[in-house]
Structure formats: C-alpha cells, structure tokens
Tab-separated table of C-alpha atoms in Angstrom:
chain	number	residue	atom	x	y	z
K	104	UNK	CA	-23.893	-29.376	49.168
K	105	UNK	CA	-22.569	-25.874	49.962
K	106	UNK	CA	-19.086	-25.665	51.281
K	107	UNK	CA	-18.669	-23.216	54.190
K	108	UNK	CA	-15.237	-21.796	54.871
K	109	UNK	CA	-15.117	-20.522	58.435
K	110	UNK	CA	-11.864	-18.724	57.665
K	111	UNK	CA	-13.763	-16.100	55.542
K	112	UNK	CA	-15.950	-14.906	58.418
K	113	UNK	CA	-13.440	-12.691	60.212
K	114	UNK	CA	-12.526	-11.103	56.878
K	115	UNK	CA	-16.177	-10.187	56.115
K	116	UNK	CA	-16.767	-8.916	59.641
K	117	UNK	CA	-13.730	-6.701	59.267
K	118	UNK	CA	-15.140	-5.215	56.081
K	119	UNK	CA	-18.476	-4.534	57.786
K	120	UNK	CA	-16.807	-2.855	60.755
K	121	UNK	CA	-14.659	-0.712	58.441
K	122	UNK	CA	-17.751	0.344	56.486
K	123	UNK	CA	-19.594	1.269	59.693
K	124	UNK	CA	-16.645	3.312	60.950
K	125	UNK	CA	-16.375	5.114	57.607
K	126	UNK	CA	-20.116	5.853	57.533
K	127	UNK	CA	-20.041	7.187	61.088
K	128	UNK	CA	-17.075	9.402	60.230
K	129	UNK	CA	-18.831	10.774	57.129
K	130	UNK	CA	-21.973	11.593	59.138
K	131	UNK	CA	-19.862	13.352	61.769
K	132	UNK	CA	-18.043	15.436	59.145
K	133	UNK	CA	-21.330	16.348	57.446
K	134	UNK	CA	-22.830	17.462	60.740
K	135	UNK	CA	-19.885	19.742	61.313
K	136	UNK	CA	-20.149	21.278	57.842
K	137	UNK	CA	-21.843	24.700	57.524
K	138	UNK	CA	-24.712	23.544	55.302
K	139	UNK	CA	-25.826	20.418	57.145
K	140	UNK	CA	-29.426	20.481	58.375
K	141	UNK	CA	-29.811	24.143	57.382
K	142	UNK	CA	-27.351	25.246	60.062
K	143	UNK	CA	-25.141	27.306	57.750
K	144	UNK	CA	-23.672	30.557	59.039
K	145	UNK	CA	-26.247	32.335	56.869
K	146	UNK	CA	-29.047	30.774	58.917
K	147	UNK	CA	-27.691	31.999	62.248
K	148	UNK	CA	-27.545	35.443	63.800
K	149	UNK	CA	-23.951	36.098	64.770
K	150	UNK	CA	-22.891	38.849	67.211
K	151	UNK	CA	-20.987	41.609	65.461
K	152	UNK	CA	-22.055	40.460	61.967
K	153	UNK	CA	-24.844	42.161	60.004
K	154	UNK	CA	-26.444	39.928	57.398
K	155	UNK	CA	-28.005	41.906	54.542
K	156	UNK	CA	-30.338	40.488	51.914
K	157	UNK	CA	-29.806	42.320	48.622
K	158	UNK	CA	-32.655	41.725	46.215
K	159	UNK	CA	-31.614	42.356	42.633
K	160	UNK	CA	-27.994	42.042	43.709
K	161	UNK	CA	-26.881	40.745	40.305
K	162	UNK	CA	-27.976	43.982	38.659
K	163	UNK	CA	-26.035	47.157	37.974
K	164	UNK	CA	-26.716	49.031	41.207
K	165	UNK	CA	-27.315	45.983	43.400
K	166	UNK	CA	-23.958	44.413	42.521
K	167	UNK	CA	-22.128	47.648	43.348
K	168	UNK	CA	-23.981	47.755	46.686
K	169	UNK	CA	-22.978	44.146	47.390
K	170	UNK	CA	-19.338	44.987	46.640
K	171	UNK	CA	-19.374	47.884	49.081
K	172	UNK	CA	-21.083	45.896	51.854
K	173	UNK	CA	-18.668	42.993	51.439
K	174	UNK	CA	-15.717	45.389	51.586
K	175	UNK	CA	-17.210	46.752	54.817
K	176	UNK	CA	-17.411	43.208	56.278
K	177	UNK	CA	-21.137	42.684	56.050
K	178	UNK	CA	-22.506	39.219	55.352
K	179	UNK	CA	-24.415	39.312	52.070
K	180	UNK	CA	-27.087	37.185	50.447
K	181	UNK	CA	-27.993	38.081	46.862
K	182	UNK	CA	-31.377	37.007	45.520
K	183	UNK	CA	-31.958	37.517	41.807
K	184	UNK	CA	-33.840	35.776	39.009
K	185	UNK	CA	-31.283	37.070	36.466
K	186	UNK	CA	-34.000	38.447	34.180
K	187	UNK	CA	-32.137	41.756	34.247
K	188	UNK	CA	-29.073	40.934	36.337
K	189	UNK	CA	-25.825	39.247	35.357
K	190	UNK	CA	-24.422	36.059	36.837
K	191	UNK	CA	-21.050	37.397	35.707
K	192	UNK	CA	-21.288	40.176	38.296
K	193	UNK	CA	-22.030	37.599	41.008
K	194	UNK	CA	-19.018	35.538	39.929
K	195	UNK	CA	-16.788	38.617	40.200
K	196	UNK	CA	-18.001	39.135	43.773
K	197	UNK	CA	-17.551	35.446	44.606
K	198	UNK	CA	-13.988	35.626	43.312
K	199	UNK	CA	-13.239	38.703	45.416
K	200	UNK	CA	-14.828	37.287	48.593
K	201	UNK	CA	-14.455	33.487	48.516
K	202	UNK	CA	-14.293	33.055	52.283
K	203	UNK	CA	-17.088	30.922	53.814
K	204	UNK	CA	-19.926	32.905	55.310
K	205	UNK	CA	-19.311	36.101	53.331
K	206	UNK	CA	-21.528	35.830	50.268
K	207	UNK	CA	-24.212	33.503	48.954
K	208	UNK	CA	-26.290	33.709	45.798
K	209	UNK	CA	-29.851	32.387	45.576
K	210	UNK	CA	-31.588	32.129	42.225
K	211	UNK	CA	-35.240	32.937	42.859
K	212	UNK	CA	-38.163	34.996	41.628
K	213	UNK	CA	-39.438	37.443	44.223
K	214	UNK	CA	-42.918	37.109	42.740
K	215	UNK	CA	-43.060	33.511	43.984
K	216	UNK	CA	-44.415	33.694	47.530
K	217	UNK	CA	-43.314	30.170	48.481
K	218	UNK	CA	-39.758	30.842	47.337
K	219	UNK	CA	-39.621	34.147	49.212
K	220	UNK	CA	-40.880	32.563	52.441
K	221	UNK	CA	-38.420	29.679	52.092
K	222	UNK	CA	-35.525	32.110	51.667
K	223	UNK	CA	-36.501	34.020	54.806
K	224	UNK	CA	-37.127	30.816	56.764
K	225	UNK	CA	-33.684	29.412	55.944
K	226	UNK	CA	-31.661	32.589	56.498
K	227	UNK	CA	-31.144	34.940	59.414
K	228	UNK	CA	-31.355	38.374	57.825
K	229	UNK	CA	-30.761	41.536	59.807
K	230	UNK	CA	-31.746	43.911	57.020
K	231	UNK	CA	-33.072	44.011	53.468
K	232	UNK	CA	-31.848	46.273	50.663
K	233	UNK	CA	-34.499	46.019	47.973
K	234	UNK	CA	-33.076	46.871	44.527
K	235	UNK	CA	-34.972	44.263	42.517
K	236	UNK	CA	-37.149	45.967	39.920
K	237	UNK	CA	-37.705	46.494	36.252
K	238	UNK	CA	-36.722	50.116	35.813
K	239	UNK	CA	-37.201	51.608	32.361
K	240	UNK	CA	-39.663	54.483	31.973
K	241	UNK	CA	-40.333	53.840	28.290
K	242	UNK	CA	-40.832	50.109	28.793
K	243	UNK	CA	-43.238	50.785	31.644
K	244	UNK	CA	-45.581	52.628	29.287
K	245	UNK	CA	-45.568	49.585	26.972
K	246	UNK	CA	-45.918	46.935	29.707
K	247	UNK	CA	-47.626	48.625	32.678
K	248	UNK	CA	-49.014	45.442	34.253
K	249	UNK	CA	-45.545	43.907	34.329
K	250	UNK	CA	-44.286	46.926	36.239
K	251	UNK	CA	-47.083	46.841	38.821
K	252	UNK	CA	-46.492	43.119	39.376
K	253	UNK	CA	-42.714	43.347	39.508
K	254	UNK	CA	-42.429	46.439	41.681
K	255	UNK	CA	-45.591	46.847	43.745
K	256	UNK	CA	-46.696	43.231	44.211
K	257	UNK	CA	-43.191	41.927	44.843
K	258	UNK	CA	-42.553	44.619	47.454
K	259	UNK	CA	-45.696	43.460	49.258
K	260	UNK	CA	-44.461	39.847	49.271
K	261	UNK	CA	-41.100	40.921	50.680
K	262	UNK	CA	-42.778	42.940	53.444
K	263	UNK	CA	-45.010	39.989	54.355
K	264	UNK	CA	-41.945	37.733	54.596
K	265	UNK	CA	-40.094	40.305	56.689
K	266	UNK	CA	-43.062	40.535	59.059
K	267	UNK	CA	-43.387	36.750	59.344
K	268	UNK	CA	-39.699	36.240	60.097
K	269	UNK	CA	-38.965	39.269	62.272
K	270	UNK	CA	-36.720	41.202	59.900
K	271	UNK	CA	-37.141	44.821	60.931
K	272	UNK	CA	-34.847	46.934	58.731
K	273	UNK	CA	-35.617	47.893	55.134
K	274	UNK	CA	-33.614	50.124	52.803
K	275	UNK	CA	-35.869	50.700	49.814
K	276	UNK	CA	-34.637	51.696	46.395
K	277	UNK	CA	-37.095	54.235	45.007
K	278	UNK	CA	-36.922	56.888	42.330
K	279	UNK	CA	-37.388	60.544	41.475
K	280	UNK	CA	-39.969	59.308	38.956
K	281	UNK	CA	-42.468	59.284	41.841
K	282	UNK	CA	-42.506	63.109	41.670
K	283	UNK	CA	-43.633	63.310	38.043
K	284	UNK	CA	-43.250	66.845	36.695
K	285	UNK	CA	-43.052	69.183	39.679
K	286	UNK	CA	-43.922	72.816	39.141
K	287	UNK	CA	-40.886	73.952	41.086
K	288	UNK	CA	-37.204	72.979	41.067
K	289	UNK	CA	-35.171	71.699	42.803
K	290	UNK	CA	-37.116	68.734	44.159
K	291	UNK	CA	-37.235	68.341	47.942
K	292	UNK	CA	-38.640	65.410	49.887
K	293	UNK	CA	-41.750	67.533	50.529
K	294	UNK	CA	-42.414	68.000	46.800
K	295	UNK	CA	-45.829	66.464	45.992
K	296	UNK	CA	-45.677	63.088	44.279
K	297	UNK	CA	-47.684	62.911	41.053
K	298	UNK	CA	-45.960	60.279	38.906
K	299	UNK	CA	-46.784	60.341	35.189
K	300	UNK	CA	-45.626	56.883	34.055
K	301	UNK	CA	-46.269	53.324	35.308
K	302	UNK	CA	-42.694	52.987	36.617
K	303	UNK	CA	-43.082	56.017	38.892
K	304	UNK	CA	-46.624	55.026	39.849
K	305	UNK	CA	-45.595	51.477	40.784
K	306	UNK	CA	-42.777	52.800	42.978
K	307	UNK	CA	-45.112	55.327	44.616
K	308	UNK	CA	-47.596	52.545	45.423
K	309	UNK	CA	-44.779	50.449	46.900
K	310	UNK	CA	-43.679	53.402	49.029
K	311	UNK	CA	-47.254	53.860	50.306
K	312	UNK	CA	-47.480	50.178	51.249
K	313	UNK	CA	-44.163	50.390	53.121
K	314	UNK	CA	-45.227	53.538	54.986
K	315	UNK	CA	-48.625	52.099	55.948
K	316	UNK	CA	-47.055	48.882	57.212
K	317	UNK	CA	-44.393	50.761	59.188
K	318	UNK	CA	-47.168	52.595	61.076
K	319	UNK	CA	-49.035	49.414	62.018
K	320	UNK	CA	-49.041	48.221	65.603
K	321	UNK	CA	-46.092	46.015	66.471
K	322	UNK	CA	-44.263	46.521	63.169
K	323	UNK	CA	-41.297	48.293	64.834
K	324	UNK	CA	-39.791	48.812	61.399
K	325	UNK	CA	-36.649	50.792	60.637
K	326	UNK	CA	-37.281	52.115	57.129
K	327	UNK	CA	-35.190	54.201	54.766
K	328	UNK	CA	-36.583	55.156	51.349
K	329	UNK	CA	-34.045	56.529	48.895
K	330	UNK	CA	-35.417	58.341	45.862
K	331	UNK	CA	-32.561	58.597	43.482
K	332	UNK	CA	-32.018	60.295	40.233
K	333	UNK	CA	-30.172	59.228	37.036
K	334	UNK	CA	-27.419	56.758	37.848
K	335	UNK	CA	-24.123	56.697	35.917
K	336	UNK	CA	-20.549	55.473	36.414
K	337	UNK	CA	-19.116	52.205	37.660
K	338	UNK	CA	-16.665	50.783	40.189
K	339	UNK	CA	-13.529	53.004	40.126
K	340	UNK	CA	-11.309	49.910	40.326
K	341	UNK	CA	-12.899	48.414	37.229
K	342	UNK	CA	-14.338	45.265	38.783
K	343	UNK	CA	-18.004	45.895	37.976
K	344	UNK	CA	-19.934	47.803	35.360
K	345	UNK	CA	-23.286	48.130	33.657
K	346	UNK	CA	-24.210	45.407	31.183
K	347	UNK	CA	-27.868	45.494	30.105
K	348	UNK	CA	-29.213	42.744	27.910
K	349	UNK	CA	-29.017	43.580	24.178
K	350	UNK	CA	-32.793	43.502	23.753
K	351	UNK	CA	-33.177	46.148	26.458
K	352	UNK	CA	-30.663	48.659	25.123
K	353	UNK	CA	-33.315	50.824	23.496
K	354	UNK	CA	-34.945	51.355	26.901
K	355	UNK	CA	-31.692	51.712	28.830
K	356	UNK	CA	-29.701	54.564	30.283
K	357	UNK	CA	-28.298	57.248	28.034
K	358	UNK	CA	-24.760	56.372	29.163
K	359	UNK	CA	-25.156	52.832	27.808
K	360	UNK	CA	-26.395	54.168	24.479
K	361	UNK	CA	-23.458	56.610	24.303
K	362	UNK	CA	-20.974	53.783	24.915
K	363	UNK	CA	-22.675	51.527	22.369
K	364	UNK	CA	-22.378	54.297	19.788
K	365	UNK	CA	-18.714	54.866	20.687
K	366	UNK	CA	-18.015	51.122	20.371
K	367	UNK	CA	-19.804	50.918	17.025
K	368	UNK	CA	-22.466	48.557	18.364
K	369	UNK	CA	-25.075	51.012	17.109
K	370	UNK	CA	-24.594	53.608	14.351
K	371	UNK	CA	-25.211	56.599	16.583
K	372	UNK	CA	-27.026	58.019	19.578
K	373	UNK	CA	-30.737	58.798	19.437
K	374	UNK	CA	-31.690	61.839	21.496
K	375	UNK	CA	-35.418	61.745	22.115
K	376	UNK	CA	-36.949	65.174	22.502
K	377	UNK	CA	-35.593	68.590	21.479
K	378	UNK	CA	-38.653	70.715	22.182
K	379	UNK	CA	-38.727	70.638	25.971
K	380	UNK	CA	-38.998	74.006	27.773
K	381	UNK	CA	-35.283	74.010	28.691
K	382	UNK	CA	-32.324	76.131	27.599
K	383	UNK	CA	-31.275	73.815	24.741
K	384	UNK	CA	-34.584	71.963	24.268
K	385	UNK	CA	-33.363	68.644	25.682
K	386	UNK	CA	-34.286	67.052	29.023
K	387	UNK	CA	-32.468	68.110	32.174
K	388	UNK	CA	-31.496	65.424	34.657
K	389	UNK	CA	-29.501	65.043	37.875
K	390	UNK	CA	-26.776	62.442	37.216
K	391	UNK	CA	-25.580	60.572	40.310
K	392	UNK	CA	-22.507	58.328	40.299
K	393	UNK	CA	-23.227	54.742	41.374
K	394	UNK	CA	-20.387	54.882	43.939
K	395	UNK	CA	-22.042	57.861	45.646
K	396	UNK	CA	-25.434	56.158	45.450
K	397	UNK	CA	-24.128	53.025	47.167
K	398	UNK	CA	-22.500	55.155	49.860
K	399	UNK	CA	-25.923	56.719	50.547
K	400	UNK	CA	-27.405	53.231	51.006
K	401	UNK	CA	-24.712	52.232	53.485
K	402	UNK	CA	-25.149	55.454	55.460
K	403	UNK	CA	-28.909	54.895	55.461
K	404	UNK	CA	-28.434	51.354	56.776
K	405	UNK	CA	-26.183	52.588	59.571
K	406	UNK	CA	-28.649	55.317	60.566
K	407	UNK	CA	-31.845	53.246	60.368
K	408	UNK	CA	-33.737	53.207	63.688
K	409	UNK	CA	-36.733	51.150	64.873
K	410	UNK	CA	-40.123	52.874	64.543
K	411	UNK	CA	-38.624	55.591	62.340
K	412	UNK	CA	-38.879	56.271	58.614
K	413	UNK	CA	-36.336	58.279	56.650
K	414	UNK	CA	-37.082	59.504	53.133
K	415	UNK	CA	-34.241	61.028	51.135
K	416	UNK	CA	-33.496	62.329	47.679
K	417	UNK	CA	-30.138	61.087	46.434
K	418	UNK	CA	-28.704	63.419	43.816
K	419	UNK	CA	-26.033	66.023	43.228
K	420	UNK	CA	-28.385	69.001	43.275
K	421	UNK	CA	-27.295	70.039	39.796
K	422	UNK	CA	-29.215	69.479	36.580
K	423	UNK	CA	-27.466	68.763	33.252
K	424	UNK	CA	-29.118	68.691	29.852
K	425	UNK	CA	-28.961	65.688	27.548
K	426	UNK	CA	-26.838	67.750	25.156
K	427	UNK	CA	-24.378	68.484	27.984
K	428	UNK	CA	-24.280	64.783	28.788
K	429	UNK	CA	-23.574	63.862	25.169
K	430	UNK	CA	-20.721	66.384	24.995
K	431	UNK	CA	-19.201	64.889	28.175
K	432	UNK	CA	-19.575	61.381	26.730
K	433	UNK	CA	-17.786	62.397	23.522
K	434	UNK	CA	-14.894	63.758	25.579
K	435	UNK	CA	-14.782	60.693	27.853
K	436	UNK	CA	-14.701	58.230	24.947
K	437	UNK	CA	-12.701	60.326	22.503
K	438	UNK	CA	-15.244	59.416	19.814
K	439	UNK	CA	-17.241	61.921	17.775
K	440	UNK	CA	-20.539	60.141	18.276
K	441	UNK	CA	-23.174	60.663	15.593
K	442	UNK	CA	-26.391	62.141	17.025
K	443	UNK	CA	-29.898	61.612	15.675
K	444	UNK	CA	-32.633	63.793	17.141
K	445	UNK	CA	-36.091	62.217	17.480
K	446	UNK	CA	-39.470	63.023	19.014
K	447	UNK	CA	-40.063	62.747	22.737
K	448	UNK	CA	-40.145	59.391	24.518
K	449	UNK	CA	-43.554	58.553	26.067
K	450	UNK	CA	-43.719	59.235	29.797
K	451	UNK	CA	-40.669	61.480	29.980
K	452	UNK	CA	-40.565	64.860	31.712
K	453	UNK	CA	-38.636	68.035	30.943
K	454	UNK	CA	-36.601	68.845	34.034
K	455	UNK	CA	-35.732	66.962	37.198
K	456	UNK	CA	-32.975	67.649	39.713
K	457	UNK	CA	-32.713	67.290	43.462
K	458	UNK	CA	-32.219	69.346	46.544
K	459	UNK	CA	-29.928	67.088	48.630
K	460	UNK	CA	-30.011	69.292	51.747
K	461	UNK	CA	-31.887	66.763	53.896
K	462	UNK	CA	-29.595	63.802	53.202
K	463	UNK	CA	-26.551	66.061	53.593
K	464	UNK	CA	-27.734	67.109	57.023
K	465	UNK	CA	-29.280	63.922	58.450
K	466	UNK	CA	-27.045	61.207	56.967
K	467	UNK	CA	-23.896	63.276	56.503
K	468	UNK	CA	-23.899	62.288	52.844
K	469	UNK	CA	-22.682	64.427	49.966
K	470	UNK	CA	-22.038	63.374	46.390
K	471	UNK	CA	-18.283	63.172	45.794
K	472	UNK	CA	-18.134	62.040	42.148
K	473	UNK	CA	-19.759	65.023	40.480
K	474	UNK	CA	-17.484	65.475	37.462
K	475	UNK	CA	-19.693	64.172	34.630
K	476	UNK	CA	-16.807	63.527	32.245
K	477	UNK	CA	-14.789	61.680	34.923
K	478	UNK	CA	-17.695	59.404	35.912
K	479	UNK	CA	-18.249	58.580	32.267
K	480	UNK	CA	-14.522	57.984	31.740
K	481	UNK	CA	-14.478	55.423	34.567
K	482	UNK	CA	-17.514	53.658	33.117
K	483	UNK	CA	-16.014	53.804	29.614
K	484	UNK	CA	-12.864	52.010	30.725
K	485	UNK	CA	-14.983	49.088	31.936
K	486	UNK	CA	-17.071	49.102	28.754
K	487	UNK	CA	-13.984	49.066	26.526
K	488	UNK	CA	-12.474	46.133	28.396
K	489	UNK	CA	-15.845	44.314	28.502
K	490	UNK	CA	-17.378	44.893	25.045
K	491	UNK	CA	-19.644	41.874	25.575
K	492	UNK	CA	-20.534	42.744	29.161
K	493	UNK	CA	-19.725	39.965	31.625
K	494	UNK	CA	-19.573	37.410	28.828
K	495	UNK	CA	-16.524	36.428	26.807
K	496	UNK	CA	-14.400	39.511	26.100
C-alpha cells in the first residue's frame, strides 16, 4: 500500500507556481529583447536612421565604407561569404561599434536567391551599397564564367530582392575596366564603353541591367554608379587595411605585391609589360586612395534621388606609370625592392586615367589624398604591423 503524505502537497504546488512565474518572466524578457520574433532594430525603419546594406563589406573597400558609414551614424548590415573578405575586418568594426543596432554581420552567398530574399525580408534596408565582386582582371581571363556569375548574375538577384521588398536606393561599385582601351584620354563618363576582359564586361552587363530596371515603370529607383580606378591606401588611423588571401596575391593589386616584396614574402616585384606605348613602356593608371573613394560613395548616397541615375568616374585625373608607382613604393617602405620585368598580363590596357570634372561639379567631391608616396606610406604602416593580415600578428 502506498503511503500518501498530505504535508508534501503544498511544497510541490509551491515549486510549480515558482516554475510558472519564472517561465512567464523569461518569455516577457525575450519578447522585449531586440531579436525576438524578428523584431530587431535592423528589421524596423526608424525615423532619422538610415540603414545601409553593404554587400562585400568584409572586403578591402567594403570594410572601409562600413567604417565611414558607422562613424557617420548610419546603421549598417554587412553581407559577405568571406570568399575574398576577412572576418578580421568585421571584428575590428564590431569592436569599434559594439552598441546594439549599429552593425550586424550576415554570412551569406549573394548567388543564393533564397538567402538573398530572406535577408531582405528580415531587414528594413533604406539603401544598398553593392561592393561584392571578384575583381581581378587577370583572373577573369582564366575564369570568365565565374566572373559573369559572381558579378552579373548576383547583381540581378540583388535588384530582384530590392524590387520585391521596396528598397529604392542603390550605390553600385563599378570600374573603369568597362571602358576598355579608349582612343582618347582622359576618360569622361561619355567615353564609349568597350571592355576588353571578362571583369569589365561583367560589370558593364550589370550596369546595363541596373539602368534598364531603373527605367521600368514603377521602379522609382535612386541609382548611383561609381566607376573607379586603381584603389590604394588604407584607413589613416591604422584600423583597417588590405589583406588578400595568399593564393590570390599573383592576381592582386600592385601595392600588395610591392609590400610583399618589401616584407620578404616574395623575392621581388614582377612588372608585367614594358612595351606599352607610354613614356617608359609600363602601364599608366589613375591611383585613387580608398579614403577618397569611400567619401565619394557617401556623397553619392546623400545625393541619390528617386527616378534619377548618376554615373561618375572616381579618380584623381592624373595618370602614373607602373615605374613611377614602384619608385614611390620603394620610398614609402624604405626597401630597395628587386624588380623583374615580364611580358604583358592578358587583358590589360596601356593607359587609363579619369576626368573627374563631373563628380567634382555634381557631388562636390575632389580627391584629397593624391600624394602617391603618402598613401603608400599609410598602407605600409598597416602592412608592417599586420604581416599576416587580420590573422595572428
């Protein structure tokens, strides 16, 4: 026979009541928390706050853009699949702006339509800055289909998501590579576009898609397309820099190769092409500091207007040869870098530099960091203190 002790009943009831009270309290606290039920601050439009989606925000240029927007009190969402970007850059930004509602990072592939739609459905974006792209001319000639998928197709998916979710402002990161080899210098926005490599062609196709969509009935898009030239430099305060993956160094920017040679990572610098029709036989390029480039993006965002499209070259207006660049890099690093001269790189062109008159006039933007040696010195300081990029130093 079981023995029942009536004295235990009140004790058990008390435990049950306490558990119910605790559960109710937990549910209440969860409901008040920013992420419960998708009602985070990132999912709500807030008066006086502009929420910008930065695709490719873990990359070199995208991370610098995120830093500037966060400094200017924008709300920022970074979407990146980290195939070219660095989580270390995101962590730097998170450390600088830890306050709730300032910055969120979403790991996603912009080629995945379901993921893109989910991101737009769960967040209230006011504008998109699209930096995400593979961006090496030489690599594009080796893997053209990858470039058309990554640049052109992914831009289409982003536009479809913007249309479905009522996001009307797009700042598009394009390139001077869409011009190919113009017959006349400097390049203006009216210069015909005849790209000669898959990178430039993929960007030109993406531009055409954007322009066609912006003209469609009911689109009401505010579009800014920035065609920029050769990007150098890094954050003047040394918080961010450029850190390409080791396997991509051979395709990367000349500044990265110069720094690798100065650090002894590679035995010397390979200059590809000495027989171009230029004064010293090497390519001529317009080198734009990343700080100036980001400033152009912010000014474009502030000037973007519904049913209007702005197309701008972003450069200094001055061309420098590769030999001039190498000399500046030697001075910036203090290292007598060994130079090896090789044949031309596939898909390259002899001379490219901008006429920035239009962006000067319409966006009140002018390049401020035009001293080549100084821009390289700033970038070199970051490289020296981060010999392994954002990894363990």
